[in-house]
mmCIF file of C-alpha atoms in Angstrom:
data_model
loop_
_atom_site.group_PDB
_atom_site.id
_atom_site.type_symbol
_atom_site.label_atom_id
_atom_site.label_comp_id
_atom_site.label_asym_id
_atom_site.label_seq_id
_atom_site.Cartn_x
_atom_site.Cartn_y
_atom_site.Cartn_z
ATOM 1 C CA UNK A 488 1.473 13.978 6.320
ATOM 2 C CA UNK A 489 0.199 11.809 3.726
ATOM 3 C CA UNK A 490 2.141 8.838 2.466
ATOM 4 C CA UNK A 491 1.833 10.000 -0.609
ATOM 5 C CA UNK A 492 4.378 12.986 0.648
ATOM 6 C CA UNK A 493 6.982 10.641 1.931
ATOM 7 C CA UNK A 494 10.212 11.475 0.301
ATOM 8 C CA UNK A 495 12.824 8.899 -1.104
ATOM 9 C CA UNK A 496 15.775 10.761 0.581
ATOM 10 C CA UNK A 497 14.089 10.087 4.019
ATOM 11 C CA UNK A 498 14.173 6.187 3.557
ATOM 12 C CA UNK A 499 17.088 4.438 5.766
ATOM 13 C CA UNK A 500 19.463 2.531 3.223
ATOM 14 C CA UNK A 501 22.622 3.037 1.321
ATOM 15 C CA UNK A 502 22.634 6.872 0.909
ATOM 16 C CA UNK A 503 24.498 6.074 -2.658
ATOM 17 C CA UNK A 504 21.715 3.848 -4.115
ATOM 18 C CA UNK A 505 19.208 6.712 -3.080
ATOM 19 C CA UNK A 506 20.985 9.911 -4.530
ATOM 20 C CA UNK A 507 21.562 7.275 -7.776
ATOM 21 C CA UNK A 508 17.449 6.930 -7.380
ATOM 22 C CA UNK A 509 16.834 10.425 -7.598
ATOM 23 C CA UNK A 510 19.290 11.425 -10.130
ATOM 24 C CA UNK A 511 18.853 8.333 -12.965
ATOM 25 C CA UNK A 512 15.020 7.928 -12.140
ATOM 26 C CA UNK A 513 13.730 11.395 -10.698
ATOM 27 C CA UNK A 514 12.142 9.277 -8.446
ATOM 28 C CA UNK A 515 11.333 11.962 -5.203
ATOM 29 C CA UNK A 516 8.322 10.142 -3.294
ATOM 30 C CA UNK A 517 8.466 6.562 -1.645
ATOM 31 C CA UNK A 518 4.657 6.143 -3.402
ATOM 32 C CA UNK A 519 6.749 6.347 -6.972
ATOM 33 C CA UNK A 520 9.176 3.648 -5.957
ATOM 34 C CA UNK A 521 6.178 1.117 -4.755
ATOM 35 C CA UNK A 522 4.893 2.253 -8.074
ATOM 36 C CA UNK A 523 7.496 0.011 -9.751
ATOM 37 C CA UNK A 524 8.475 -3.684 -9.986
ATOM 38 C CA UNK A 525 11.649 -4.835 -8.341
ATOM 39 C CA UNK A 526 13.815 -5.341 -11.838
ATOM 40 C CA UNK A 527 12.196 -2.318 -13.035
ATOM 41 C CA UNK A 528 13.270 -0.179 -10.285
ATOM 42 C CA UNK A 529 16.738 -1.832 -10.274
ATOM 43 C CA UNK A 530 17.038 -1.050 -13.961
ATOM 44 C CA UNK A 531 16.107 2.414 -13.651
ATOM 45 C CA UNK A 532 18.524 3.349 -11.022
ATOM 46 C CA UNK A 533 21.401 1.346 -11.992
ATOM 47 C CA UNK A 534 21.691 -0.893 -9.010
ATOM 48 C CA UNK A 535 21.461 -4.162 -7.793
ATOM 49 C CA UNK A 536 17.923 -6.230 -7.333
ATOM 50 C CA UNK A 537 18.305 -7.049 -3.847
ATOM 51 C CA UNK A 538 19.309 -3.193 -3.717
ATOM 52 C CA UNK A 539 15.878 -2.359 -5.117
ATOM 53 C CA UNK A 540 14.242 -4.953 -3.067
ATOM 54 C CA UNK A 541 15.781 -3.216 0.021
ATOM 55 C CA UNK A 542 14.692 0.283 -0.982
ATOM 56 C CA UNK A 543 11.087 -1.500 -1.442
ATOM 57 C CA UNK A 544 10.943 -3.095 1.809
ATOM 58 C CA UNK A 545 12.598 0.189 3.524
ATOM 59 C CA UNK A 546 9.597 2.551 1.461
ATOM 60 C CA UNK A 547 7.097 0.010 2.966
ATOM 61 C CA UNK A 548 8.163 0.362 6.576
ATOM 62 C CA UNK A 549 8.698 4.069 6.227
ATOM 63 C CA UNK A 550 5.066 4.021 5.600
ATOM 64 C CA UNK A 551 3.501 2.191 7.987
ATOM 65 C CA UNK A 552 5.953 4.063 10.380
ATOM 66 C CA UNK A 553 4.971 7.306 9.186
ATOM 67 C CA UNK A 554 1.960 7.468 7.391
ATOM 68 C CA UNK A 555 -1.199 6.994 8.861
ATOM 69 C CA UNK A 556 -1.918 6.055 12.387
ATOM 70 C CA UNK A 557 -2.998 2.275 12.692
ATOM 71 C CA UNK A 558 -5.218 1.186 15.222
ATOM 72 C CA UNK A 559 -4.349 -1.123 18.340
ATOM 73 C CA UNK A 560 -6.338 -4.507 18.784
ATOM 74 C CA UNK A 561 -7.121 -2.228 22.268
ATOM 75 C CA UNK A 562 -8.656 0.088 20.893
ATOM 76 C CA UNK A 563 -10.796 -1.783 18.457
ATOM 77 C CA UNK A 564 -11.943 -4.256 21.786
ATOM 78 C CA UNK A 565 -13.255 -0.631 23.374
ATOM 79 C CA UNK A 566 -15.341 0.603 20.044
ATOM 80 C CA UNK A 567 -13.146 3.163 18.775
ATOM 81 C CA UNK A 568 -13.266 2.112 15.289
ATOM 82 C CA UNK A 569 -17.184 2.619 15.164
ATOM 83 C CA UNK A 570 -16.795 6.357 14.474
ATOM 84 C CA UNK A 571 -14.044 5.646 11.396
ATOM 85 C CA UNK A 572 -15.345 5.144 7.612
ATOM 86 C CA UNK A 573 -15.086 1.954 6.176
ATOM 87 C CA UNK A 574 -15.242 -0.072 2.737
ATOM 88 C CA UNK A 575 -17.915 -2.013 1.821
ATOM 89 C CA UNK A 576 -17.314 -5.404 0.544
ATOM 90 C CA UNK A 577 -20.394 -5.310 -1.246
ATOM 91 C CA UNK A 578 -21.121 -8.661 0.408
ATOM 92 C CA UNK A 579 -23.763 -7.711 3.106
ATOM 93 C CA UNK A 580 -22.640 -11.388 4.851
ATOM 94 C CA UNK A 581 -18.950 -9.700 4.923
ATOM 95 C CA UNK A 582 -19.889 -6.209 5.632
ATOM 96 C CA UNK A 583 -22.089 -8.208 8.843
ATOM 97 C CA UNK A 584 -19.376 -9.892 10.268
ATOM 98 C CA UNK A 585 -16.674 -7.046 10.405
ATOM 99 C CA UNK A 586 -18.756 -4.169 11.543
ATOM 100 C CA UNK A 587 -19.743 -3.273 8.306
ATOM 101 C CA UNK A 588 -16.801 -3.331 5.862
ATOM 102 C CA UNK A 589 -13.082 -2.848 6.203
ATOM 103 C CA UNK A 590 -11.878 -0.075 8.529
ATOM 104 C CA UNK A 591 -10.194 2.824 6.206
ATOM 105 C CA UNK A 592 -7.093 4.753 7.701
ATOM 106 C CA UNK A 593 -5.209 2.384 8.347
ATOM 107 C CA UNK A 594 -3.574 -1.040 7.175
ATOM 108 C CA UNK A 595 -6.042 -4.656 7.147
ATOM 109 C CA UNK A 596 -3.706 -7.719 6.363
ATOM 110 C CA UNK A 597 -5.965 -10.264 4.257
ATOM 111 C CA UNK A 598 -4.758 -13.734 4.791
ATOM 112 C CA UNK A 599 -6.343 -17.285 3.931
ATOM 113 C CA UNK A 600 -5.281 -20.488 2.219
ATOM 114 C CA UNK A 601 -3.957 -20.501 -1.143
ATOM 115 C CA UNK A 602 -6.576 -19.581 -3.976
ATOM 116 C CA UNK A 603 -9.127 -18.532 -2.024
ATOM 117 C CA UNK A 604 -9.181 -15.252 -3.632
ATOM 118 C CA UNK A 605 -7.324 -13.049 -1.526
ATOM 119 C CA UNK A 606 -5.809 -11.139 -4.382
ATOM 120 C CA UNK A 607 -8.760 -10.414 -6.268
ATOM 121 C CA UNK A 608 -10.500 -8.992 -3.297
ATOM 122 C CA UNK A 609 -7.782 -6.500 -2.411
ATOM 123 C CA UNK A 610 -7.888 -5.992 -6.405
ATOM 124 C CA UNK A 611 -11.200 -5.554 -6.122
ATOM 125 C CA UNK A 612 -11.392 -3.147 -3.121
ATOM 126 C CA UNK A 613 -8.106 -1.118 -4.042
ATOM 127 C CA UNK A 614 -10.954 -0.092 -7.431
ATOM 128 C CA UNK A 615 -13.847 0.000 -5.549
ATOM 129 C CA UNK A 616 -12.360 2.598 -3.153
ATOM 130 C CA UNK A 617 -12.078 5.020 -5.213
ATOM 131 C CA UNK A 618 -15.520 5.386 -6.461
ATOM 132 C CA UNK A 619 -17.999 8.202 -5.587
ATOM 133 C CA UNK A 620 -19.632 7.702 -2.263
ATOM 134 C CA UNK A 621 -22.931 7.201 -4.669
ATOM 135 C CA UNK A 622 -21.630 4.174 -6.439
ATOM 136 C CA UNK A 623 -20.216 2.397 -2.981
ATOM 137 C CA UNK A 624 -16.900 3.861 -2.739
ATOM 138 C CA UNK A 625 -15.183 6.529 -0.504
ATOM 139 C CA UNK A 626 -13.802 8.736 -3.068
ATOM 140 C CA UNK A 627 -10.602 8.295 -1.647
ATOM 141 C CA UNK A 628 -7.366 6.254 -2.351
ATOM 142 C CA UNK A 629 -5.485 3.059 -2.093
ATOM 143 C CA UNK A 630 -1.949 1.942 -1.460
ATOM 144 C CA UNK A 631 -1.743 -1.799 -3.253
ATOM 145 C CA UNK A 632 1.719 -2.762 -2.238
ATOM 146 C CA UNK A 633 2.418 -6.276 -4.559
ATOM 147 C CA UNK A 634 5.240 -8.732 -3.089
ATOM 148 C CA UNK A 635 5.402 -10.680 -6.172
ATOM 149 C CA UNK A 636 7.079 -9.570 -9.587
ATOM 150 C CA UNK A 637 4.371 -8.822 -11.734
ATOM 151 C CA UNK A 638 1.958 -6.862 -10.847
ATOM 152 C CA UNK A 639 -1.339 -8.891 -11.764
ATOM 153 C CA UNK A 640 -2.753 -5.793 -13.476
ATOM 154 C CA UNK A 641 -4.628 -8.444 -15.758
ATOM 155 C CA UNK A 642 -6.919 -9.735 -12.952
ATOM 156 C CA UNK A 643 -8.352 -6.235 -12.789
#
């Protein structure tokens, strides 16, 4: 199953604030409510922000629980990862010193001191993704999943 096929009345909260989800907001998938801002998905459903914030955090688990398989630190030590695609950075200094890009399939956490560009390379690679194989991409997806209220669609 993808996680694009996850649906909103599998996610474990307040059975009330989903059924008013679905009903106000026709909101089905758990990719549609990551879609959406906190106050926006609070305002479409008629309930609380720290309800929508729970829904968000509960459609984030649900994914990483259910979507695709993540690899174990174990299994990258043996070489298992060799045989998976990965991203390019475009950076042949980054694509060096992680075995050629970032592993696909799976979730990379991207951390580093405060405006050192973190966002703008997950920006960057959520786009660059999605591009035909013959332009550097994978022709596949992303899942950009934004903590803070905006979204900083302008950086794109």
């Amino acid at each position: 199953m993808s996680w694009t096929d996850i649906a909103v009345a599998q996610l474990e909260v307040n059975p009330q604030h989903v059924a008013q989800l679905i009903s106000k907001t026709n909101i089905r998938r758990v990719s549609q409510v990551l879609q959406l801002s906190t106050p926006e998905l609070a305002r479409r459903a008629g309930i609380s922000t720290s309800s929508a914030k729970q829904i968000k955090l509960e459609a984030a688990r649900t994914i990483v629980r259910d979507g695709p398989r993540c690899l174990r630190s174990s299994e990258l030590l043996k070489g298992s990862s060799k045989a998976r695609p990965r991203l390019s950075f475009g950076c042949p200094v980054l694509n060096d010193a992680l075995g050629g890009g970032i592993l696909t399939e799976g979730i990379t956490e991207i951390v580093g001191e405060s405006a050192a560009a973190k966002t703008q390379l997950c920006l960057q690679l959520s786009v660059v993704v999605q591009f035909a194989k013959e332009h550097g991409g994978l022709h596949g997806s992303a899942l950009y999943i934004c903590t803070e209220d905006p979204f900083p669609n302008r950086r794109m």
